[in-house]
Amino acid sequence: MQKVVILGTGGTIAGTAHDPSRAWAYQAAQLSVAQLIEAVPALQGVPLEAVQVAQVDSKDMSWSVWRQLGRALHVQLERDDVAGVVITHGSDTLEETACLLQALHDGVKPVVLTAAMYPATSPHADGPGNLRDAVHVVQEAARRCLGGVVAVMHGRVWSAHDVRKAHSHALDAFDGGGASPLVTLARVDAEPDGGLVRGLAGIGLRAEVDQLDEPTVEIWPSAWPTCGRFGWGYLEVNPPRVEIVCSHADADGWLVRAMLAHAQTSERPLRGIVVAGTGHGTLHEGLTQALREATQQGVTVWRSSRVARGGVLEREGDEWPAVPHLTAAQARVALTLWLLGVGTLDRLGAWDLS
Ligand code: ASP
């Protein structure tokens, strides 16, 4: 049986708190990925390997962590004895990492990101169940020859380009920006679980988990993300600077002009701006004027929306390309990659990875 490799990068899933009654008072990225695996009884006997790639709160995610991740993925996905990879990640920037990895993944094996909203020591820790589900999804996807990048959270599987954090503190925090989940994992209550307590007791932390559920994968769609052709090598270069601005009442372009004033003086000159427009990607007149000045100075502008669902559909005659379904943060990743040569713009200006 092939192995599933779990790459740890930190996040709340690896977080600990010393006062479980204060759910928000914890430190992300404290436990190793090996400790996380050990704490999930359902994973005992499953052929797994743990690799600690990074240990960060994902609010601090960076290109250099992505580079480490790309290198680790390259090594692990090449192995004949590996079915696929799970990445434990913070929830805050999971959508950016997912978008990046989906654009670059050029193999045929599944890569599944997972996270947690409550730290590992919480009585309501969701990480163990999510980790177990993520491993299960890798195994099932590999068995069905499905590659590509997906995220598994709270019993649902999301495509890498759809997934986004949609709630700042609820357990059910992710959605697809209007797109449906690829798979809903049916949850069947199983035995109450003392395994997490056992797993964490050794390091002196309090942990009680009500129960872990056994997942059953019900319907698997054909619309699974497919792997591209670009490869992890793009992470080896230094990325161009791409910033995000938002359109809002009184947006007169001041911020854009301030950026332009320093654009060429910094070590990494400004190369791109993603603008999170109102509604269907519309922009304040004042901001529009400043963005035209940016374009004249060679800065690439792409539009997204600050609205949570629906995205911006590209239309004939658009002044700047729209990034149909990505969040502004994902669009920043996409534009960065596009400036490095990843993908093309189709006739209407959408980012095309084929
Ligand atoms: N700040 C944490 C992180 O993104 C939040 C989480 O993981 O839920 O690493």
Coordinates of N, CA and C in Angstrom, one line a residue, residues 288 292 301 303 315 317-321:
T288 N -9.9 54.7 -10.5 CA -9.7 54.4 -11.9 C -8.6 55.2 -12.5
R292 N -5.0 54.1 -14.1 CA -4.5 54.3 -15.5 C -3.1 54.8 -15.4
V301 N -2.4 45.8 -14.0 CA -3.6 45.8 -13.1 C -4.5 44.7 -13.4
R303 N -8.4 43.0 -11.9 CA -9.5 43.3 -11.1 C -10.1 42.0 -10.4
R315 N -15.6 40.7 -19.3 CA -16.5 41.1 -20.3 C -15.7 41.8 -21.4
G317 N -14.3 44.5 -23.7 CA -14.2 45.9 -23.5 C -13.7 46.3 -22.1
D318 N -13.5 45.3 -21.2 CA -13.0 45.7 -19.9 C -11.6 46.4 -20.0
E319 N -11.4 47.4 -19.2 CA -10.2 48.2 -19.2 C -9.0 47.3 -18.7
W320 N -9.3 46.5 -17.6 CA -8.3 45.7 -17.0 C -8.9 44.3 -16.9
P321 N -8.1 43.2 -17.0 CA -8.5 41.9 -16.9 C -9.2 41.6 -15.5

